[in-house]
Amino acid sequence: MVHSTNSLGPQKPFLAQVSREKCSKYIMSSYLELFLGPIKVLAWLILHFIWKIKKFEFQTLFRKSWEPSIYTEIKTLAQISKEDFRKLPQHLALVFHNFEEEQLLKVARIITWAWMMDIHIISVYDEKGIIKTNASRMHKFITTLLEEVQAAQSAKNLKIKDLPSLKFCNFTFNNKFEGNYTLKIVLLGEDDGKQGIVSVTKDLFQKGLNYRPTNGLSEAFNNKALDFVTWETAINKNVGLDWCDTEPELMMVFGNVNSTLGFLPWHIRLTEIHWLPTLYASTCASFLESLQKFSSCERRVGA
Amino acid sequence: MSWIKDQDDRSWVQKLCTAVLKQGLIPQHVGFILDGNRRYARGQNLQTVEGHRKGFEKLSDTLRWCLDLGITEVTVFVFSIENFKRSEEEVSGLMKLAKEKFQKLLDEEENLMNEGVCVQIVGDWSLVPEDLRILMAKAMYMTRNNTRAKLNVAFAYTSRNEITRGMKLIHQGLLDGSILEDDVDCKLLEESFYILPSKPLDILVRTSGEKRLSDFLLWQSAETVLCFTNVLWPEFTYWHLLSVVFQFQIDKRNLMHLNLKANDLQVTDLAMEQRQHKFIEKIRQQQWKIIADDASRINSSL
């Protein structure tokens, strides 16, 4: 009996050949991957680098925006005919990404631009709540800007617009102006978004526990099954929007980022969302461009 | 037309570009607002229902592309509660199309099980006609143990309705003592929305040039990337999907440092976590029981 020196036996050479073919294919694809791998990484890095260059704003490098005086801007805005806009939002939301305290004055200017375009309800939000924390400084800045407008109107004998009464919906400040209409500003922070909805859930539960017919709470809180209107009213009240019939119709997100950054999720179901440059790079022109785009859009509500 | 296209028909250029993009983060959960079917139909001189059919074909392609890209969870906005306000003819046409497609889904049971796709229908089931509800229940029940990929179909859905239903469940839980007030947080509320656990939403895509959320995933998209693209849904291509992934990679970097308290890991005690877990399990079991009952009625209804 002759023992084969081939340990696989006489029927095994075919299997050995198949295994060798698979093995060599595997080795080739590994070498290919070794070669192509760094090329794919490089291609990915180049793609992202080109995008970064395209979106680069030199103003952020210098951390400064070059702007004309508020008087020049107001004069320009006063000359714009509102009839050029098919529609303008009654309620505007301004959302800021990576907000810093030194940008408070710029926010006050944007609010003034909105006021000039007959937008009298403005919600302002940044994800860290810095603007809300500095409510008194915001009030001071807006009041100062409106005073400058008033001074310019008197000095240059120019009728721009009647000054409003200024109301911060979740704060109380003394008003310098007594206008025949009100500019309402709602300052919001992160606690007003998702966390606000959670707080309302707990609050309504507490109200239900504490309900008595004589303590002035609505009968609705006595019911175990709260209706939609009760939930919605409570959510609006929690953020200071209980007096407001309109939700934000337009949201401008400043910061070159495509996200709402946690702004009031309940209130933006039909809000038109626009992405604007960072605060440093945003100008009155970019603000007006957003309003122009809004005026030309159609709103179809499901039907 | 199958729910998920069988073949990978990408060109080598598309595969190469995919391989390059895969060097960065790929979103794990993508939401789609499939807008533009009616405008597409008008543009092509088709009936509106035909536009919706084309939209479904595109959905089938997109689900295959997502699987090939490594996107493991997709949520699609198919029918809003607001859409019930459309003409009776269009609504009944859409219900008929939905019934046809869900029946097709059941007929593809083997394919779905092989692909490992789990189907979840999110929305207000009480508004769905009974025959359609039975089909939806069967599809969910049949695929409940699949884990490779997940498809959430938003039908008879609005986000406010979803949030309110979640708040009501938690309110009931507080009333009957299943949970305490301190147990209620953003994570618990979000978990109450779903019958099956869901990954956080990474990016929400809306086609047809509209720049609104239209009451879709308002809660889930609060801190995610949004992508508005001008293409009509039936004309959505693989290249558009790659640009969505690219947009996600750019904006995700900007959002990484987002320090929202809702996402903070807070110190919680074990007892609280157990109560939360038990509460969520209890409401899910109640919902599964209803689904199982509906699913078992399918044989008697056919």
XYZ file of C-alpha atoms in Angstrom:
605
model
C 0.000 0.000 0.000
C 1.422 3.283 -1.034
C 0.608 6.181 1.280
C 0.141 9.451 -0.542
C 2.539 12.213 0.525
C -0.293 14.668 -0.199
C -1.999 14.962 3.180
C -5.274 16.041 1.604
C -5.798 12.774 -0.230
C -6.608 12.115 -3.961
C -10.135 13.794 -3.916
C -8.920 16.923 -2.172
C -6.744 18.713 -4.876
C -9.883 20.392 -6.364
C -10.850 21.782 -2.958
C -7.289 22.924 -2.434
C -7.403 24.763 -5.769
C -10.685 26.477 -4.861
C -9.302 27.464 -1.471
C -6.138 28.814 -3.093
C -8.210 30.899 -5.523
C -10.318 32.338 -2.706
C -7.212 33.012 -0.685
C -5.462 34.837 -3.502
C -8.604 36.900 -4.207
C -8.724 37.827 -0.527
C -5.058 38.803 -0.523
C -5.506 40.900 -3.670
C -8.530 42.719 -2.261
C -6.611 43.369 0.978
C -3.707 44.870 -0.991
C -6.189 46.911 -3.035
C -7.833 48.162 0.147
C -4.407 48.977 1.589
C -3.722 51.065 -1.496
C -7.191 52.589 -1.890
C -7.828 53.181 1.823
C -5.562 56.232 2.213
C -6.807 57.606 -1.135
C -10.418 57.451 0.098
C -9.457 59.188 3.340
C -7.577 61.866 1.394
C -10.524 62.363 -0.974
C -12.851 62.769 2.020
C -10.540 65.312 3.650
C -10.193 67.296 0.411
C -13.973 67.339 -0.055
C -14.542 68.734 3.429
C -11.660 71.202 3.101
C -13.080 72.614 -0.152
C -16.462 72.991 1.538
C -14.897 74.802 4.498
C -13.118 77.220 2.181
C -16.349 77.855 0.270
C -18.239 78.662 3.496
C -15.439 80.588 5.161
C -16.416 83.973 6.608
C -13.451 86.270 7.160
C -15.496 88.293 9.639
C -15.333 85.388 12.097
C -11.553 85.498 11.834
C -11.515 89.100 13.014
C -14.574 88.559 15.251
C -15.994 91.804 13.994
C -18.696 92.896 11.619
C -18.320 96.018 9.531
C -21.597 97.863 9.572
C -22.899 101.256 8.661
C -24.463 103.419 11.391
C -27.904 102.481 12.601
C -29.212 105.733 11.094
C -28.015 104.712 7.604
C -29.648 101.318 7.949
C -32.920 102.737 9.239
C -32.991 105.299 6.426
C -32.460 102.511 3.864
C -35.187 100.354 5.418
C -37.579 103.316 5.566
C -37.223 103.735 1.809
C -38.250 100.148 1.082
C -41.853 99.816 0.028
C -43.719 97.143 1.992
C -45.825 96.558 -1.138
C -42.747 94.931 -2.706
C -43.289 92.077 -0.256
C -46.351 89.896 -0.956
C -46.403 89.058 2.720
C -44.335 89.677 5.841
C -44.317 87.571 9.022
C -46.324 88.852 11.956
C -44.130 86.839 14.305
C -40.413 86.371 13.587
C -38.072 83.975 15.408
C -34.349 84.790 15.595
C -32.136 81.847 16.553
C -28.403 82.231 17.193
C -25.740 79.523 17.155
C -22.527 79.893 19.187
C -23.765 83.161 20.622
C -21.364 85.352 22.637
C -22.258 88.148 25.036
C -20.450 90.828 22.999
C -22.954 90.211 20.183
C -25.937 91.492 22.178
C -25.853 94.861 20.413
C -25.967 93.180 17.002
C -29.100 91.293 18.091
C -30.647 94.606 19.167
C -29.918 95.990 15.686
C -31.593 93.018 14.017
C -34.651 93.539 16.215
C -34.667 97.172 15.091
C -34.533 96.091 11.434
C -37.503 93.776 12.058
C -39.401 96.616 13.724
C -38.738 98.810 10.685
C -40.254 96.077 8.476
C -43.460 96.196 10.550
C -42.730 92.950 12.393
C -43.946 93.590 15.918
C -43.625 90.171 17.589
C -40.077 88.805 17.800
C -38.881 85.681 19.615
C -35.160 85.533 20.320
C -33.314 82.338 21.246
C -29.776 81.051 21.698
C -28.966 77.532 22.806
C -27.047 78.597 25.929
C -29.692 81.120 27.081
C -27.168 84.003 27.178
C -29.592 86.510 25.660
C -32.321 85.589 28.167
C -29.847 85.940 31.028
C -28.925 89.407 29.771
C -32.513 90.611 29.334
C -31.914 93.949 31.052
C -28.925 94.705 28.809
C -31.024 93.802 25.734
C -33.725 96.170 26.926
C -31.114 98.905 27.362
C -29.600 98.346 23.899
C -32.949 98.341 22.104
C -34.084 101.430 23.997
C -30.812 103.193 23.050
C -31.224 102.295 19.382
C -34.814 103.527 19.349
C -33.647 106.761 21.019
C -31.055 107.181 18.244
C -33.809 106.730 15.660
C -35.939 109.308 17.466
C -32.999 111.742 17.618
C -32.304 111.236 13.907
C -35.936 111.890 13.074
C -35.855 115.175 15.000
C -32.399 116.336 13.812
C -32.898 115.545 10.152
C -36.610 116.422 10.170
C -37.311 112.967 8.822
C -40.440 110.946 9.497
C -39.382 107.334 9.744
C -41.838 105.579 11.984
C -43.722 106.210 15.201
C -41.862 104.690 18.109
C -43.524 101.740 19.847
C -44.027 100.793 23.452
C -41.451 98.128 24.187
C -42.617 94.968 25.986
C -40.457 92.018 27.010
C -43.024 89.288 27.485
C -41.363 87.318 30.258
C -39.702 90.291 32.018
C -40.865 93.630 33.430
C -38.925 96.784 32.606
C -39.810 100.467 32.690
C -40.721 101.800 29.299
C -39.244 105.041 28.044
C -41.654 105.333 25.124
C -45.417 105.360 25.119
C -46.325 104.423 21.579
C -49.759 103.647 20.186
C -48.648 100.111 19.386
C -46.342 97.603 21.094
C -43.153 95.895 19.974
C -43.269 92.552 21.807
C -40.071 90.629 22.390
C -39.916 87.122 23.826
C -36.513 85.992 25.105
C -36.039 82.243 25.198
C -33.427 79.769 26.354
C -32.928 76.034 26.335
C -35.287 75.497 29.304
C -38.187 76.693 27.182
C -37.899 73.988 24.519
C -38.238 70.280 25.268
C -37.663 70.867 28.969
C -40.543 73.356 28.935
C -42.941 70.695 27.650
C -41.806 68.304 30.400
C -42.321 71.042 33.010
C -45.855 71.609 31.724
C -46.650 67.898 32.126
C -45.577 68.019 35.775
C -47.273 71.339 36.371
C -50.651 70.176 35.051
C -50.422 67.103 37.247
C -49.794 69.349 40.266
C -52.677 71.634 39.326
C -54.949 68.598 39.094
C -53.890 67.503 42.597
C -54.449 71.000 43.972
C -57.691 71.709 42.174
C -60.485 73.077 44.305
C -63.680 74.657 42.906
C -62.926 77.869 44.784
C -59.227 78.406 44.031
C -59.709 79.940 40.610
C -58.227 77.116 38.526
C -60.111 76.099 35.404
C -62.498 73.150 35.727
C -60.423 71.465 32.996
C -57.692 70.700 35.582
C -60.139 68.659 37.575
C -60.615 66.255 34.710
C -58.363 63.234 34.543
C -58.348 63.408 30.742
C -57.021 66.843 29.891
C -58.009 68.114 26.469
C -55.670 69.340 23.729
C -56.590 73.000 24.291
C -55.573 72.792 27.970
C -52.187 71.264 27.061
C -51.557 73.828 24.341
C -52.559 76.796 26.514
C -50.249 75.588 29.279
C -47.308 75.136 26.863
C -47.817 78.642 25.466
C -48.071 80.157 28.924
C -44.882 78.413 30.034
C -42.797 80.225 27.407
C -44.586 83.571 27.646
C -46.613 83.210 24.459
C -50.068 82.799 26.005
C -51.144 86.269 24.764
C -50.012 85.514 21.198
C -52.326 84.067 18.557
C -49.591 83.433 16.053
C -46.711 81.014 16.108
C -43.468 82.132 14.462
C -44.116 82.269 10.727
C -40.454 82.723 9.855
C -37.353 81.538 11.687
C -33.932 82.942 10.817
C -31.097 80.760 12.118
C -27.832 82.667 12.320
C -24.632 80.642 12.453
C -24.106 78.737 9.216
C -25.674 75.631 10.706
C -28.690 73.688 9.435
C -30.541 73.065 12.693
C -33.196 74.708 14.841
C -30.871 74.222 17.852
C -33.717 73.230 20.184
C -35.954 76.253 19.608
C -39.522 75.679 20.881
C -40.293 72.400 19.078
C -44.041 72.695 19.784
C -44.334 76.101 18.068
C -42.613 75.557 14.736
C -44.885 73.099 12.933
C -45.591 75.533 10.069
C -42.617 77.880 10.496
C -40.570 78.664 7.421
C -36.898 78.083 8.351
C -34.057 80.033 6.740
C -30.328 79.564 7.248
C -28.296 82.764 7.526
C -24.548 83.414 7.960
C -22.990 83.903 11.391
C -23.883 87.069 13.278
C -20.532 88.597 12.358
C -21.207 88.110 8.651
C -24.942 88.888 8.636
C -26.029 92.219 7.256
C -29.242 94.092 6.665
C -29.081 92.793 3.093
C -29.073 89.141 4.189
C -31.961 89.901 6.553
C -33.979 91.486 3.724
C -33.142 88.635 1.368
C -34.646 86.188 3.852
C -37.806 88.292 4.096
C -37.991 88.429 0.301
C -37.773 84.627 0.046
C -40.449 84.286 2.723
C -42.773 86.626 0.879
C -42.582 84.515 -2.262
C -43.280 81.126 -0.633
C -46.671 79.402 -0.518
C -48.003 77.806 2.633
C -50.052 74.706 2.050
C -51.331 73.123 5.230
C -51.752 69.451 4.443
C -54.789 69.977 2.212
C -43.518 47.120 -6.665
C -41.694 45.793 -3.639
C -41.224 47.970 -0.497
C -37.452 47.525 -0.659
C -35.860 47.182 -4.062
C -34.116 43.850 -4.528
C -31.004 44.851 -6.396
C -28.178 47.224 -5.833
C -28.115 49.095 -9.154
C -25.628 51.807 -8.227
C -22.965 52.649 -10.789
C -19.261 52.208 -9.952
C -18.896 56.005 -9.658
C -21.679 56.098 -7.074
C -20.078 53.213 -5.187
C -16.731 55.009 -5.220
C -18.277 58.228 -3.897
C -20.066 56.174 -1.225
C -16.774 54.608 -0.206
C -15.248 58.095 0.154
C -18.166 59.409 2.242
C -18.017 56.338 4.488
C -14.677 57.623 5.792
C -16.800 59.985 7.912
C -19.900 59.507 10.043
C -22.912 57.916 8.372
C -26.235 58.907 9.929
C -27.929 55.992 11.659
C -31.487 57.381 11.626
C -32.817 59.514 8.770
C -36.297 61.038 8.508
C -37.885 61.835 5.140
C -40.774 64.160 4.304
C -41.791 62.782 0.901
C -43.025 66.044 -0.569
C -43.707 66.832 -4.210
C -45.751 63.867 -5.493
C -48.705 65.979 -6.572
C -46.557 68.631 -8.216
C -44.671 65.878 -10.034
C -47.973 64.404 -11.263
C -49.122 67.833 -12.494
C -45.820 68.375 -14.261
C -46.044 64.995 -16.010
C -49.787 65.296 -16.759
C -50.602 62.327 -14.564
C -53.416 61.740 -12.111
C -52.576 62.675 -8.525
C -52.729 59.062 -7.363
C -50.205 58.160 -10.046
C -47.879 60.785 -8.577
C -48.206 59.032 -5.213
C -47.456 55.682 -6.857
C -44.288 57.124 -8.356
C -43.475 58.444 -4.924
C -43.804 54.942 -3.494
C -41.444 53.558 -6.168
C -38.915 56.193 -5.176
C -39.352 55.179 -1.527
C -38.541 51.604 -2.487
C -35.316 52.756 -4.194
C -34.387 55.007 -1.277
C -34.823 52.257 1.318
C -32.469 50.021 -0.693
C -29.941 52.868 -0.957
C -30.148 53.499 2.784
C -29.483 49.818 3.511
C -26.482 49.850 1.171
C -25.134 53.045 2.778
C -25.426 51.648 6.289
C -28.360 53.778 7.440
C -30.136 51.393 9.770
C -33.277 53.341 10.666
C -35.534 55.380 8.386
C -38.698 57.280 9.283
C -40.980 58.359 6.453
C -43.892 60.754 6.601
C -46.528 59.054 4.517
C -49.855 60.497 5.620
C -50.556 63.458 7.911
C -53.682 63.908 10.015
C -54.034 67.210 8.102
C -54.233 65.242 4.827
C -57.693 64.013 5.842
C -58.845 67.514 4.832
C -58.078 66.782 1.168
C -60.836 65.905 -1.271
C -62.731 62.698 -0.554
C -61.591 61.290 -3.873
C -57.911 61.843 -3.092
C -58.177 60.570 0.490
C -59.965 57.385 -0.541
C -57.422 56.932 -3.360
C -54.604 57.249 -0.821
C -56.253 54.821 1.602
C -56.685 52.337 -1.214
C -53.025 52.751 -2.222
C -51.955 52.358 1.415
C -53.995 49.180 1.780
C -52.470 47.797 -1.417
C -48.927 48.606 -0.240
C -49.362 47.178 3.250
C -50.844 43.996 1.743
C -47.769 43.858 -0.504
C -45.588 44.244 2.593
C -47.278 41.221 4.134
C -46.819 39.252 0.926
C -43.082 40.008 1.116
C -42.765 38.530 4.571
C -39.905 36.245 3.548
C -37.956 39.098 1.965
C -38.445 41.316 5.021
C -37.366 38.545 7.391
C -34.284 37.811 5.240
C -33.330 41.486 5.170
C -34.003 41.721 8.907
C -36.215 44.791 8.582
C -38.498 45.738 11.458
C -41.557 47.834 10.567
C -43.172 50.242 13.020
C -46.202 52.356 12.247
C -46.240 55.631 14.197
C -49.328 57.794 14.335
C -52.815 57.946 15.766
C -54.179 54.475 15.059
C -57.658 55.513 16.158
C -57.973 57.591 12.975
C -57.067 54.748 10.610
C -59.870 52.736 8.914
C -60.229 49.282 10.456
C -59.205 47.184 7.443
C -55.997 49.170 7.019
C -55.307 49.076 10.743
C -55.435 45.285 10.723
C -52.855 45.132 7.918
C -50.595 47.605 9.728
C -50.874 45.604 12.946
C -49.974 42.391 11.153
C -46.918 44.025 9.516
C -45.678 45.321 12.872
C -46.328 42.083 14.707
C -44.730 39.954 12.009
C -41.449 41.898 11.940
C -41.157 42.855 15.611
C -38.094 40.682 16.278
C -36.041 41.846 13.283
C -32.991 43.870 14.245
C -30.884 44.590 11.159
C -32.807 47.680 10.047
C -35.914 49.596 11.051
C -38.566 51.362 9.002
C -40.922 53.734 10.831
C -43.954 54.645 8.744
C -45.702 57.799 9.977
C -49.352 57.298 9.063
C -52.230 59.441 10.406
C -49.461 61.321 12.176
C -48.679 64.782 13.395
C -45.952 65.581 15.858
C -48.203 67.564 18.163
C -50.615 64.645 18.300
C -47.647 62.395 19.150
C -46.347 64.722 21.876
C -49.836 65.151 23.364
C -50.436 61.391 23.447
C -47.083 60.950 25.192
C -47.904 63.665 27.713
C -51.300 62.070 28.385
C -49.705 58.664 29.002
C -47.278 60.198 31.479
C -50.062 62.188 33.107
C -52.007 58.963 33.568
C -48.881 57.301 34.967
C -48.520 60.101 37.515
C -52.184 59.814 38.477
C -52.083 56.063 39.039
C -48.722 56.206 40.823
C -46.692 54.192 38.284
C -44.163 57.026 38.187
C -43.268 59.923 40.433
C -42.984 63.548 39.389
C -39.171 63.480 39.561
C -39.135 60.508 37.172
C -40.566 62.631 34.366
C -37.845 63.909 32.034
C -37.291 64.434 28.298
C -36.023 60.890 27.788
C -39.124 59.349 29.408
C -41.462 61.509 27.342
C -39.662 60.591 24.123
C -39.747 56.883 24.932
C -43.492 57.095 25.487
C -43.932 58.064 21.806
C -42.775 54.679 20.492
C -43.975 51.118 20.782
C -40.466 49.926 19.789
C -37.283 51.702 20.963
C -35.877 54.115 18.385
C -32.447 55.594 17.760
C -32.087 59.375 18.014
C -32.869 61.123 14.741
C -29.662 62.221 12.956
C -31.002 64.164 9.986
C -34.410 65.158 8.616
C -34.792 65.581 4.856
C -37.582 67.443 3.099
C -37.883 67.475 -0.673
C -39.656 69.839 -3.102
C -38.069 73.047 -1.846
C -40.394 73.659 1.114
C -38.511 74.847 4.179
C -40.909 73.733 6.892
C -41.343 70.727 9.153
C -45.153 70.587 8.713
C -45.714 68.992 12.113
C -43.338 66.070 11.481
C -40.876 64.908 14.151
C -40.812 68.354 15.789
C -39.519 66.903 19.080
C -37.009 64.492 17.557
C -35.570 67.027 15.088
C -35.092 69.779 17.687
C -31.308 69.344 17.879
C -30.623 67.468 14.656
C -29.509 68.453 11.184
C -32.206 69.563 8.742
C -31.770 69.257 4.993
C -34.145 71.034 2.605
C -33.670 70.063 -1.012
C -35.447 71.461 -4.079
C -35.926 68.186 -5.933
C -39.458 66.723 -6.035
C -39.664 63.398 -4.195
C -40.290 61.162 -7.259
C -37.143 62.690 -8.814
C -34.924 62.070 -5.776
C -31.724 60.280 -6.808
C -28.845 58.496 -5.135
C -26.735 61.611 -5.631
C -29.258 63.602 -3.588
C -28.966 61.007 -0.815
C -25.171 61.273 -0.887
C -25.444 65.060 -0.588
C -27.730 64.522 2.440
C -25.029 62.362 4.061
C -22.407 65.004 3.239
C -24.604 67.747 4.770
C -24.943 65.613 7.911
C -21.179 65.194 8.191
C -20.627 68.973 7.959
C -23.354 70.073 10.352
C -22.825 67.266 12.847
C -19.395 68.734 13.581
C -21.031 72.089 14.328
C -23.603 70.506 16.621
C -21.282 68.174 18.539
C -20.725 70.675 21.304
C -24.429 71.478 21.672
C -24.831 71.516 25.389
C -28.534 71.068 25.777
C -29.588 69.918 29.213
C -32.060 67.455 27.721
C -29.107 65.416 26.483
C -26.985 65.756 29.574
C -26.208 62.634 31.465
C -27.653 63.465 34.801
C -27.138 61.512 37.942
C -30.157 59.285 38.386
C -30.869 56.759 41.042
C -31.467 53.112 40.317
C -34.980 53.113 41.783
C -35.999 55.929 39.459
C -34.570 54.163 36.414
C -36.425 50.999 37.361
C -39.706 52.871 37.738
C -39.199 54.569 34.375
C -38.326 51.274 32.697
C -41.303 49.486 34.253
C -43.654 52.273 33.214
C -42.480 52.242 29.592
C -42.675 48.424 29.471
C -46.202 48.528 30.851
C -47.510 50.984 28.256
C -45.719 49.126 25.450
C -47.203 45.828 26.519
C -50.669 47.349 26.531
C -50.125 48.671 23.019
C -48.675 45.346 21.794
C -51.715 43.504 23.105
C -53.980 45.693 20.984
C -51.719 45.209 17.965
C -51.601 41.442 18.472
C -55.403 41.328 18.709
C -55.736 43.341 15.508
C -53.099 41.210 13.764
C -54.927 37.990 14.655
C -58.088 39.339 13.037
C -56.439 39.420 9.632
C -57.481 35.890 8.717
C -61.127 36.538 9.498
C -61.125 39.800 7.531
C -59.608 38.318 4.331
